[in-house]
Amino acid sequence: MALARFGRQVKRQHGVCVKMTAVAILGLCFIFVWSMFSSPSNSVTVQRESFDDIAEPVASSTMVSKSKGKDIEKHDANDNKKKVESSLKEKDEKKVNGSLPLPAHEHKSGKKNEKHVSKRKKDKVKSKLSNKVSKENQENQEQEESQGEEAEKENEDEEEVVVDDKEEGLDGESEEKGEMEGDADVDESVDQETQEMAENENEGKKRKIKGPVFDPKAHYSWKQCSTRSKHNYIPCIDVESGFTRLHGYRHRERTCPKAPPMCLVPLPHDGYDSPVHWPESKLKVLYKNVGHPKLAAYMKNHNWLIKSGEYLMFPQNQSEFNGGVVHYLESIEEMVPDIEWGKNIRVVLDVGCSDSSFVASLLDKDVLTLSLGLKDDLVDLAQVSLERGFATFVSPFARRRLPFPSGVFDAIHCGRCTIPWHAHEGKLLLEINRILRPGGYFILSTKHDSIEEENAMNTLTSSICWNILAHKIDDVSEVGVKIYQKPESNDIYVLRRRRNPPLCKENENPDASWYVPMKTCLHTVPSAIEQHGTEWPEEWPKRLETYPDWLNNKEKAIDDTKHWKDIVDKSYLTGLGINWSTIRNVMDMKAIYGGFAAALLQQKIWVMNVVPVHAPDTLPFIFERGLVGIYHDWCEPFGTYPRSYDLLHADHFFSRLKNRCKHPVSIVVEMDRILRPGGWVVVRDKVEILDPLEAILRSLRWEIRMTYSQNKEGIICAQKTIWRP
């Protein structure tokens, strides 16, 4: 009806105005309908925001003229389609080479500002560059080195830093800066936004260290250390402030200086000569190499070491134990027949390091003994043990845990022991219980124990359910020997009348040991199949090539062993110019599965396998194989005397410290401290690290014996000289 009436009015004379009004209304309706159906362009914008490769979302407030709107819309749609296709194509290529890389930092939900845009650009650049570099390395790398890199890459992906109970990622942005500058595909705008992103990090987060590990333009000049302990300086053990005669100059706990030492430890006053080679060093060492102010006084009351001319002699028939150490070991085996030295018992910890003839005799029985040198103000006998060629480390033993995982030592020995095990709620013995393997043996020999101390020790060992297997006073050695055994299951803990000490909480990690205080609780025995320590290892030497069920990635461990055997046999033993008959004490500064140490086992040397505290925990498996090792943070000095090792091995070691240590050069200074004059360093790493490292070694007047590089990887073999500034 309304339309019919409207039509009749249009036919009238004044219908022209009505016609114009109708046209206007229809035009407005057309504009309104057009604006409603033009919303898909906005949906395209929303879709584009979901792709990382789009630099900046289209602003919703942008005004476009009507005449140009369709052209702009078509251009945006085509451009978006091309970018989406290129993004999907790029992601498909990444999936072929491996999994998609995760962004370095997670985005907060609900925020799409310019920082997020620059983050997406940065993530795109990093993924493209890392993909390109990995592709080039895969095409150019030789087959021999690729096997070792596979085992290492797995560990790199899992690496985390734990410093002061704060976790940091490793290697997340370690190489992006240098790669971005050299990539032609990266435009200047992305570079600027990436730099702005790095500068505008969130407050409270530690800034990542950019650039190379070593400054290639730096020049170094060295001075001698002027410390109270002089040529025997151990930075984290020796006190350099607040020294008094009453308290002495040794820390009761590991306490490192705020800034790492950048000085060179002097040689002994009487000079230093090349040490006596193995196996002659078992019987004698040069006296001036281990000279100590109180060593002469100590020798007057102990006949197991005698000064003869320029040598310090160790008679085979003399020992701290009357009747000789061989008789002492045989009597222990007679008391407990299950203790089969060199078969059932392979890895032993000797607490105190008083008489290294005990270690020497066990070595003849294929037992690898690690001696714990307790620092005090008396005689540095741990240095004598190292000079003889025995595995030794130095650490306080008072309030913090020892740097070992739980349940790894087959037996622990304390000879002529004066340690008050029952003091301080038995903390020291509970720490021994932590690192002793379930079913393992604690051998304690004492002389003239008081009744009170013996009763206190019996009460303590009963409270932790240790079984006394034997107690005998030997007629020849005149030493009382007690042999305890740790429980093999948790059943006996339930039967305790007095549950003191209590069981540790379930969230208490028994393997955590770096700067962890000792606990007054009792750790339970592992029972799950995925835990280490549930079964006793195979007899030696079968255990060296045995891979237990709880080990993750057995194939990686097997490949690591084969990889290092090939490298050692085909390259290290013949191609580096090292006289291996002069090598005895060796350190692997970044051990993974112990493959390097296993490959050198036939050379009659011992290797200290150092597992960095920020790396995946593979140390339990190293002990399971019948080898020895230790945890350490290389941003701090190592716990040993100067001039301790004949060879230091660092495989892709410095490249893992790029985001951790503030002063990486101090690690080279530490290597100079613990390496003997005439000792060797073998470093395998990236060329960008090896070139400035070579300059640092030359500034120390080390002799570069061999360098080799291929496909951005290389090796340096250098020898330390006797020169001091």
C-alpha positions as a printed Julia matrix, in Angstrom:
725×3 Matrix{Float64}:
   0.0     0.0     0.0
   2.74    2.45    0.9
   4.6     1.73   -2.32
   1.47    2.26   -4.42
   0.75    5.58   -2.69
   4.39    6.61   -3.21
   4.12    5.78   -6.94
   0.98    7.92   -7.4
   2.73   10.86   -5.73
   5.7    10.55   -8.06
   3.39   11.04  -11.14
   2.29   14.41   -9.82
   3.97   17.66  -10.88
   5.81   18.22   -7.61
   7.15   14.61   -7.72
  10.59   15.79   -8.82
  11.6    16.58   -5.25
  10.31   13.23   -4.1
  12.35   11.57   -6.84
  15.52   13.28   -5.66
  14.8    12.31   -2.07
  14.29    8.68   -3.07
  17.57    8.61   -4.99
  19.4    10.02   -1.98
  17.85    7.45    0.35
  18.77    4.61   -2.01
  22.34    5.95   -2.28
  22.71    6.04    1.49
  21.35    2.5     1.72
  23.84    1.38   -0.9
  26.74    2.96    1.0
  25.57    1.35    4.25
  25.24   -2.09    2.64
  28.65   -1.7     0.94
  30.32   -0.8     4.26
  28.76   -3.85    5.9
  29.98   -6.23    3.19
  33.46   -4.67    3.12
  34.27   -6.14    6.62
  36.12   -9.2     5.18
  39.07   -6.94    4.54
  39.29   -6.49    8.27
  39.15  -10.24    8.73
  42.11  -10.53    6.38
  43.97   -8.15    8.65
  43.15  -10.29   11.67
  44.31  -13.39    9.85
  47.56  -11.73    8.89
  48.3   -10.93   12.53
  48.48  -14.62   13.25
  51.57  -15.11   11.03
  54.99  -14.29   12.35
  56.33  -13.06    9.05
  54.03  -10.04    8.88
  55.99   -7.04   10.05
  53.13   -4.87   11.34
  49.33   -5.27   11.45
  47.19   -2.87    9.39
  45.81   -0.12   11.62
  42.02   -0.16   11.93
  41.9     3.65   12.02
  43.34    4.05    8.49
  41.02    6.03    6.21
  40.78    5.06    2.54
  38.99    7.0    -0.16
  36.11    5.31   -1.93
  37.69    5.45   -5.34
  40.9     3.72   -4.22
  39.45    1.29   -1.69
  39.01   -1.66   -4.05
  42.54   -1.38   -5.47
  44.12   -1.26   -2.01
  42.04   -4.18   -0.83
  43.06   -6.31   -3.81
  46.71   -5.36   -3.34
  46.64   -6.26    0.37
  44.9    -9.56   -0.3
  47.4   -10.58   -2.99
  50.33   -9.46   -0.87
  48.99  -11.35    2.11
  48.46  -14.46    0.02
  52.06  -14.38   -1.22
  53.45  -13.88    2.28
  51.32  -16.65    3.73
  52.45  -19.04    1.01
  56.11  -18.09    1.53
  55.71  -18.53    5.29
  54.15  -21.96    4.9
  56.82  -22.95    2.41
  59.54  -21.84    4.79
  57.98  -23.77    7.66
  57.77  -26.89    5.51
  61.47  -26.57    4.71
  62.22  -26.27    8.42
  60.22  -29.37    9.17
  62.35  -31.3     6.73
  65.55  -30.31    8.55
  64.13  -30.68   12.03
  61.5   -29.46   14.42
  60.36  -25.88   14.35
  62.51  -23.65   16.56
  60.73  -22.2    19.56
  60.87  -18.46   20.15
  63.54  -17.26   22.53
  61.0   -15.63   24.84
  57.33  -16.41   25.35
  54.79  -13.71   24.46
  52.34  -12.46   27.02
  48.75  -13.11   26.0
  46.47  -10.19   25.16
  49.24   -7.77   24.02
  50.01   -7.03   20.38
  52.21   -3.96   20.53
  55.34   -2.93   18.69
  57.58   -4.99   20.99
  55.73   -8.12   20.0
  56.05   -7.17   16.34
  59.8    -6.76   16.71
  59.94  -10.05   18.59
  58.22  -11.83   15.73
  60.68  -10.25   13.32
  63.56  -11.29   15.5
  62.24  -14.84   15.82
  61.85  -15.04   12.05
  65.39  -13.79   11.47
  66.84  -16.16   14.07
  64.96  -19.17   12.68
  66.05  -18.38    9.1
  69.65  -17.86   10.06
  69.93  -20.86   12.36
  68.32  -22.97    9.63
  70.8   -21.68    7.07
  73.83  -22.24    9.29
  72.75  -25.72   10.33
  72.14  -26.63    6.69
  75.63  -25.49    5.68
  77.23  -27.38    8.58
  75.37  -30.57    7.7
  76.55  -30.39    4.1
  80.2   -29.62    4.91
  80.92  -31.51    8.13
  82.83  -34.75    8.01
  81.25  -38.01    9.15
  83.73  -38.54   11.99
  82.93  -35.3    13.78
  79.18  -35.48   13.12
  78.89  -38.52   15.4
  80.32  -36.63   18.34
  78.25  -33.53   17.64
  75.03  -35.58   17.79
  75.78  -36.67   21.33
  76.72  -33.15   22.26
  73.72  -31.51   20.59
  71.35  -33.51   22.73
  73.03  -32.18   25.83
  73.06  -28.61   24.53
  69.3   -28.66   24.01
  68.78  -29.57   27.64
  71.38  -27.28   29.15
  70.26  -24.9    31.85
  72.12  -22.65   34.24
  71.3   -22.8    37.92
  73.04  -19.99   39.78
  71.82  -18.91   43.2
  68.59  -20.85   42.68
  67.85  -18.95   39.43
  67.64  -20.67   36.08
  68.93  -19.22   32.85
  68.85  -20.68   29.35
  72.14  -21.47   27.64
  73.15  -20.61   24.14
  69.73  -19.16   23.34
  71.1   -16.01   21.75
  74.79  -16.72   21.76
  75.47  -16.44   18.05
  72.61  -14.42   16.62
  74.44  -11.08   16.52
  77.39  -12.15   14.46
  75.26  -14.21   12.1
  72.75  -11.43   11.52
  75.45   -8.97   10.54
  76.76  -11.34    7.91
  73.46  -12.39    6.37
  72.49  -10.57    3.17
  68.8   -11.4     3.5
  68.32   -9.34    6.64
  67.33   -5.72    6.0
  68.43   -2.78    8.09
  65.01   -2.17    9.62
  64.92   -5.66   11.14
  68.43   -5.19   12.5
  67.41   -1.97   14.2
  64.3    -3.49   15.73
  66.29   -6.52   16.92
  68.79   -4.25   18.66
  65.97   -2.25   20.23
  64.45   -5.5    21.46
  67.73   -6.51   23.07
  68.03   -3.14   24.78
  64.46   -3.1    26.08
  64.52   -6.37   28.01
  62.24   -6.83   30.99
  63.56   -5.63   34.31
  64.82   -8.3    36.72
  66.19  -10.55   33.97
  69.93  -10.94   33.54
  71.29   -9.48   30.32
  72.72  -12.0    27.93
  76.37  -11.54   27.01
  76.62  -10.54   23.36
  79.53  -10.79   21.01
  82.47  -13.18   20.98
  83.73  -15.16   23.97
  87.17  -13.54   23.74
  87.76  -10.01   22.51
  89.92  -10.43   19.39
  91.3    -6.89   19.79
  92.32   -7.24   23.45
  95.94   -7.22   24.57
  97.07   -8.94   27.75
  99.91   -8.37   30.17
 100.42  -10.75   33.06
 101.72  -10.4    36.61
 102.54  -12.94   39.28
 100.1   -13.53   42.13
 101.22  -12.12   45.46
  99.31  -14.38   47.83
 100.08  -15.82   51.24
 100.13  -19.39   49.98
 102.45  -18.33   47.14
 103.2   -21.18   44.73
 100.5   -23.41   46.27
  97.68  -20.89   45.82
  94.14  -22.35   45.55
  91.83  -19.34   45.03
  88.61  -20.68   46.58
  90.38  -22.37   49.5
  93.04  -19.89   50.6
  92.0   -16.84   52.61
  93.35  -13.57   51.26
  91.54  -11.23   53.65
  91.09  -11.26   57.4
  94.06  -13.59   57.87
  95.0   -14.27   61.5
  97.36  -16.74   63.09
  94.49  -18.0    65.23
  92.21  -18.97   62.34
  94.91  -19.82   59.81
  94.76  -19.14   56.09
  92.4   -21.9    54.93
  88.65  -21.52   54.49
  86.49  -24.06   56.27
  84.2   -23.94   53.25
  84.69  -23.13   49.6
  84.71  -19.32   49.34
  85.77  -17.81   46.03
  86.92  -14.22   45.52
  84.39  -11.78   44.05
  86.51  -11.29   40.94
  88.33  -14.32   39.48
  92.13  -14.13   39.75
  93.85  -12.69   36.67
  97.4   -13.32   37.87
  99.82  -16.2    37.3
 100.82  -18.45   40.2
 104.61  -18.42   40.66
 106.78  -21.51   40.55
 108.29  -22.95   43.76
 111.23  -21.06   45.23
 113.74  -23.74   44.26
 112.34  -23.95   40.75
 110.33  -26.65   39.05
 111.53  -29.54   36.94
 109.58  -31.94   34.77
 107.91  -34.49   37.06
 109.01  -38.08   37.27
 107.1   -40.07   34.68
 104.68  -42.88   35.38
 105.11  -45.59   36.65
 108.38  -44.49   38.33
 106.42  -41.72   40.08
 104.71  -44.38   42.22
 108.04  -44.81   44.01
 109.6   -41.34   43.89
 108.93  -37.68   43.02
 111.1   -34.58   42.92
 111.15  -33.06   46.38
 111.31  -29.43   45.2
 108.15  -29.86   43.15
 106.11  -30.59   46.29
 108.18  -28.71   48.85
 106.21  -27.54   51.86
 107.4   -25.76   55.03
 106.07  -28.48   57.29
 106.8   -31.47   55.1
 110.24  -32.09   56.66
 108.74  -32.14   60.15
 106.0   -34.49   59.01
 108.47  -36.99   57.57
 110.21  -37.4    60.94
 107.13  -39.12   62.37
 106.03  -41.05   59.27
 108.19  -43.65   57.6
 106.15  -44.16   54.43
 107.9   -41.19   52.76
 111.63  -40.53   52.95
 113.78  -37.77   51.48
 116.75  -39.17   49.56
 118.82  -36.6    47.69
 116.59  -34.6    45.37
 113.79  -37.16   45.54
 110.97  -37.93   47.91
 110.88  -41.73   48.12
 107.97  -44.06   48.94
 109.31  -47.46   50.07
 107.06  -50.34   49.05
 107.35  -52.11   52.38
 106.51  -49.0    54.41
 103.06  -47.64   55.12
 100.89  -45.99   57.73
  99.67  -49.5    58.41
 102.13  -51.75   60.19
 102.88  -54.81   58.11
 102.36  -52.91   54.86
  99.34  -51.8    52.92
  99.18  -55.07   50.93
  98.59  -57.0    54.15
  96.01  -54.42   55.15
  94.04  -54.88   51.9
  94.23  -58.67   52.09
  92.92  -58.65   55.65
  89.92  -56.55   54.55
  89.14  -59.02   51.78
  89.41  -61.9    54.23
  87.01  -60.23   56.64
  84.39  -59.66   53.91
  84.9   -62.05   50.95
  82.32  -60.16   48.86
  84.83  -57.34   48.63
  86.67  -58.46   45.54
  89.13  -55.7    44.73
  89.15  -54.93   41.03
  86.02  -56.93   40.23
  83.1   -56.23   42.53
  84.8   -53.09   43.87
  86.06  -50.69   41.2
  85.49  -47.06   42.32
  86.62  -46.08   45.83
  86.74  -42.77   47.7
  89.63  -42.36   50.14
  88.83  -39.68   52.72
  91.83  -37.84   54.11
  94.53  -38.73   51.6
  97.05  -39.41   54.38
  98.9   -42.38   52.91
  98.85  -42.53   49.1
 100.42  -46.0    49.22
  96.87  -47.24   49.9
  95.81  -45.8    46.53
  98.91  -47.19   44.81
  98.26  -50.71   46.04
  94.6   -50.6    45.03
  95.63  -49.43   41.58
  97.66  -52.61   41.19
  94.39  -54.47   41.78
  92.53  -52.5    39.04
  90.72  -50.31   41.58
  90.38  -46.63   40.7
  90.56  -44.62   43.92
  89.69  -40.94   44.16
  91.41  -39.28   47.12
  89.74  -36.44   48.99
  92.41  -34.03   50.2
  91.17  -32.15   53.26
  92.81  -28.73   53.35
  94.32  -27.7    56.66
  97.34  -25.79   57.92
  99.55  -28.85   58.14
 101.02  -30.78   55.23
  99.58  -30.65   51.72
  99.67  -34.4    51.17
  97.09  -34.16   48.39
  99.72  -32.4    46.31
 102.11  -35.28   46.93
  99.4   -37.69   45.75
  98.86  -35.7    42.54
 102.6   -35.54   41.89
 102.73  -39.32   42.18
  99.99  -39.62   39.52
  96.95  -40.52   41.63
  93.4   -39.22   41.19
  92.99  -36.53   43.85
  90.9   -33.44   44.45
  90.84  -30.84   47.23
  87.7   -29.79   49.07
  86.57  -28.75   52.54
  84.41  -31.3    54.31
  82.39  -29.53   56.95
  78.96  -28.1    56.12
  78.37  -28.5    52.37
  77.86  -31.59   50.28
  80.73  -33.04   48.32
  80.46  -32.4    44.54
  79.23  -35.9    43.66
  75.86  -37.45   42.81
  74.22  -39.88   45.18
  75.04  -43.59   45.35
  78.08  -43.74   43.07
  81.01  -45.05   45.15
  81.38  -48.81   45.57
  83.34  -48.33   48.78
  84.53  -45.42   50.94
  87.65  -45.69   53.08
  88.96  -43.61   55.95
  92.33  -44.9    57.18
  93.72  -43.97   60.59
  90.61  -41.83   60.76
  90.28  -38.96   63.22
  87.13  -37.4    61.77
  84.37  -36.95   64.4
  81.62  -38.67   62.44
  79.08  -38.47   65.27
  79.4   -34.7    65.74
  76.81  -32.17   64.5
  73.98  -34.73   64.42
  76.07  -37.03   62.23
  76.04  -34.73   59.18
  79.37  -35.99   57.86
  78.36  -39.64   58.04
  74.99  -38.87   56.47
  76.88  -37.26   53.59
  78.96  -40.44   53.25
  75.71  -42.4    53.24
  74.38  -40.18   50.43
  77.27  -40.79   48.01
  77.77  -44.48   48.93
  76.17  -46.98   46.57
  73.28  -49.04   48.03
  74.95  -52.21   49.3
  78.31  -50.41   49.29
  80.97  -50.62   52.0
  82.33  -48.07   54.44
  85.75  -49.17   55.72
  86.9   -47.4    58.84
  90.27  -48.01   60.49
  91.12  -46.31   63.76
  93.62  -46.67   66.54
  92.91  -46.34   70.25
  89.28  -45.23   70.05
  87.77  -43.95   73.26
  84.77  -45.81   74.64
  82.59  -42.69   74.37
  83.45  -42.16   70.7
  82.92  -45.83   69.86
  79.5   -45.88   71.56
  78.47  -42.69   69.75
  79.56  -44.17   66.43
  77.66  -47.39   67.07
  74.5   -45.44   67.91
  74.78  -43.37   64.75
  75.41  -46.28   62.4
  72.51  -48.19   63.94
  70.17  -45.23   63.45
  70.9   -45.21   59.68
  70.6   -49.02   59.52
  74.2   -49.75   58.55
  75.14  -53.37   59.12
  78.5   -54.09   60.78
  79.94  -56.89   58.67
  83.25  -57.18   60.5
  85.13  -55.67   63.41
  88.66  -56.78   64.03
  91.88  -55.48   65.51
  94.68  -56.69   63.3
  97.6   -58.13   65.27
 100.18  -56.98   62.74
  98.96  -53.49   61.86
  97.6   -52.85   65.37
  94.66  -51.05   63.8
  91.02  -51.65   64.51
  89.08  -52.15   61.28
  85.3   -51.88   61.0
  83.46  -52.65   57.78
  79.9   -51.35   57.43
  77.41  -52.0    54.64
  74.66  -49.65   53.48
  71.16  -51.15   53.11
  70.1   -52.32   49.66
  66.37  -51.58   50.13
  64.05  -49.34   52.13
  62.37  -52.15   54.1
  64.7   -51.83   57.05
  64.03  -48.1    57.43
  60.38  -48.82   58.23
  61.41  -51.09   61.12
  63.33  -48.39   62.98
  62.0   -47.72   66.47
  63.38  -44.21   66.63
  63.14  -42.47   63.29
  66.05  -40.21   63.94
  67.49  -39.07   61.62
  64.22  -38.74   59.69
  63.8   -39.69   56.07
  64.33  -36.87   53.61
  61.33  -35.33   51.9
  60.37  -36.65   48.49
  61.22  -33.34   46.8
  64.75  -33.39   48.24
  67.08  -34.13   45.32
  69.87  -36.45   46.53
  72.01  -35.65   43.47
  72.06  -31.88   44.05
  75.44  -31.06   45.54
  76.9   -27.81   44.19
  76.82  -25.32   47.11
  74.13  -27.42   48.77
  74.37  -27.68   52.57
  74.56  -31.09   54.17
  71.25  -32.44   55.44
  70.44  -34.21   58.68
  67.99  -36.51   56.97
  68.32  -39.96   55.46
  67.81  -40.46   51.74
  65.87  -43.54   50.75
  67.32  -46.21   48.51
  66.32  -45.85   44.82
  63.69  -48.38   43.82
  62.28  -47.21   40.47
  63.8   -48.67   37.32
  64.46  -45.19   35.89
  66.65  -44.28   38.9
  70.36  -44.97   39.07
  71.6   -47.13   41.93
  68.85  -49.73   41.93
  71.25  -52.52   40.91
  74.92  -53.19   41.51
  77.03  -52.66   38.35
  78.61  -55.46   36.38
  82.07  -56.65   37.38
  85.04  -54.75   36.05
  85.95  -54.45   33.19
  82.57  -55.51   31.79
  80.88  -52.5    33.37
  82.87  -50.13   31.15
  80.82  -51.2    28.09
  77.53  -51.82   29.94
  74.68  -49.38   29.48
  72.07  -49.69   32.28
  68.32  -49.54   31.78
  67.97  -46.22   33.62
  70.22  -44.45   31.11
  68.35  -42.27   28.66
  69.48  -42.35   25.04
  71.69  -45.41   25.16
  72.41  -44.98   21.47
  73.92  -41.57   22.15
  76.21  -43.01   24.81
  77.27  -45.85   22.5
  77.95  -43.4    19.66
  79.91  -41.16   22.01
  82.15  -44.07   22.99
  82.79  -45.07   19.37
  83.3   -41.45   18.34
  86.05  -40.78   20.87
  87.72  -44.12   20.3
  88.08  -43.28   16.61
  89.38  -39.77   17.3
  91.85  -40.9    19.97
  93.18  -43.82   17.93
  93.37  -42.05   14.57
  94.22  -38.49   15.6
  95.17  -37.83   19.22
  97.67  -40.63   19.74
  99.52  -40.09   16.48
  98.7   -36.66   15.05
  99.14  -34.14   17.86
 102.84  -34.59   18.58
 102.23  -35.53   22.22
 104.49  -38.06   23.9
 101.79  -40.0    25.74
 104.34  -41.87   27.86
 104.8   -38.6    29.78
 101.06  -38.13   30.36
  99.45  -39.4    33.54
  96.98  -36.87   35.05
  94.32  -35.82   32.51
  91.21  -33.67   32.85
  88.22  -33.63   30.5
  86.81  -30.17   31.21
  83.4   -30.94   29.69
  82.73  -34.65   29.89
  79.44  -36.04   28.6
  79.35  -39.85   28.76
  83.01  -40.46   29.61
  83.84  -41.66   26.08
  87.09  -39.69   25.97
  88.27  -41.24   29.26
  87.26  -44.73   28.14
  89.24  -44.31   24.9
  92.41  -43.44   26.85
  92.08  -46.26   29.36
  94.68  -48.43   27.61
  97.27  -45.64   27.92
  97.6   -46.21   31.68
  96.36  -42.76   32.59
  93.47  -41.53   34.7
  90.95  -38.87   33.64
  89.04  -36.47   35.87
  85.68  -36.2    34.1
  84.27  -32.77   34.94
  80.53  -32.36   34.36
  79.64  -28.63   34.43
  76.85  -27.79   36.85
  74.78  -26.2    34.06
  74.99  -29.26   31.79
  72.78  -32.38   31.79
  73.68  -34.64   34.68
  75.59  -37.54   33.13
  77.99  -38.01   36.05
  76.11  -40.99   37.57
  76.63  -42.92   34.33
  80.35  -42.03   34.3
  80.7   -43.61   37.75
  78.55  -46.53   36.64
  81.14  -47.25   33.94
  83.9   -47.5    36.53
  85.34  -44.03   35.89
  85.58  -41.01   38.2
  84.4   -37.44   37.86
  83.16  -34.36   39.65
  80.71  -31.46   39.34
  82.11  -27.99   38.81
  81.15  -24.47   37.75
  83.94  -23.19   35.48
  83.12  -19.58   36.27
  85.05  -20.35   39.48
  88.53  -21.82   40.04
  88.84  -25.59   40.31
  89.58  -27.31   43.63
  93.14  -28.5    43.12
  96.73  -27.4    43.55
  98.73  -25.54   40.95
 100.61  -27.79   38.53
  98.27  -30.78   39.0
  97.58  -32.05   35.46
  99.63  -33.15   32.47
  96.87  -32.58   29.88
  93.63  -30.59   29.73
  91.01  -31.5    27.14
  88.27  -29.03   26.17
  85.86  -30.15   23.46
  83.44  -27.32   22.48
  83.93  -26.06   26.02
  84.32  -22.3    25.57
  81.39  -21.98   23.17
  79.09  -23.22   25.98
  80.27  -20.49   28.36
  79.29  -17.59   26.14
  76.29  -16.56   28.22
  77.54  -17.65   31.63
  80.9   -16.37   32.78
  81.58  -12.65   32.97
  85.33  -13.13   32.51
  86.01  -16.09   30.2
  89.7   -15.15   30.06
  89.96  -16.1    33.74
  89.27  -19.71   32.72
  92.41  -19.65   30.57
  94.29  -18.26   33.58
  92.89  -21.13   35.66
  94.04  -23.62   33.02
  97.51  -22.11   33.32
  97.37  -22.54   37.1
  96.37  -26.21   37.23
  98.53  -27.34   34.27
 102.11  -28.42   34.87
 104.95  -26.69   33.0
 105.45  -28.8    29.91
 101.81  -29.91   30.06
  99.44  -29.89   27.1
  96.09  -28.38   26.21
  93.87  -29.76   23.44
  90.96  -27.48   22.51
  88.33  -28.35   19.87
  85.89  -25.55   19.1
  84.68  -23.0    16.57
  87.27  -21.0    14.66
  85.83  -17.74   15.93
  86.79  -18.9    19.43
  90.1   -20.57   18.62
  91.65  -17.54   16.87
  91.52  -15.16   19.88
  92.27  -18.08   22.22
  95.49  -18.72   20.34
  96.46  -15.07   20.88
  95.84  -15.43   24.63
  97.95  -18.57   24.83
 100.76  -16.83   22.96
 100.58  -13.93   25.42
 101.22  -16.53   28.14
 104.2   -17.64   26.04
 102.74  -21.08   25.46
 104.0   -22.89   22.39
 101.34  -23.58   19.77
 102.29  -27.04   18.53
  99.45  -27.6    16.06
  96.39  -25.82   14.67
  93.87  -27.16   12.2
  90.52  -25.88   10.98
  87.85  -27.02    8.54
  84.23  -25.94    8.02
  84.35  -23.3    10.77
  85.58  -25.9    13.29
  89.13  -26.39   14.45
  91.6   -27.68   17.01
  94.51  -26.16   18.93
  97.22  -28.21   20.57
  99.44  -26.06   22.81
 102.18  -26.75   25.37
 102.81  -24.71   28.49
 106.33  -23.38   29.03
 108.14  -22.86   32.33
 108.26  -19.1    31.76
 106.84  -16.83   34.47
 106.65  -13.0    34.36
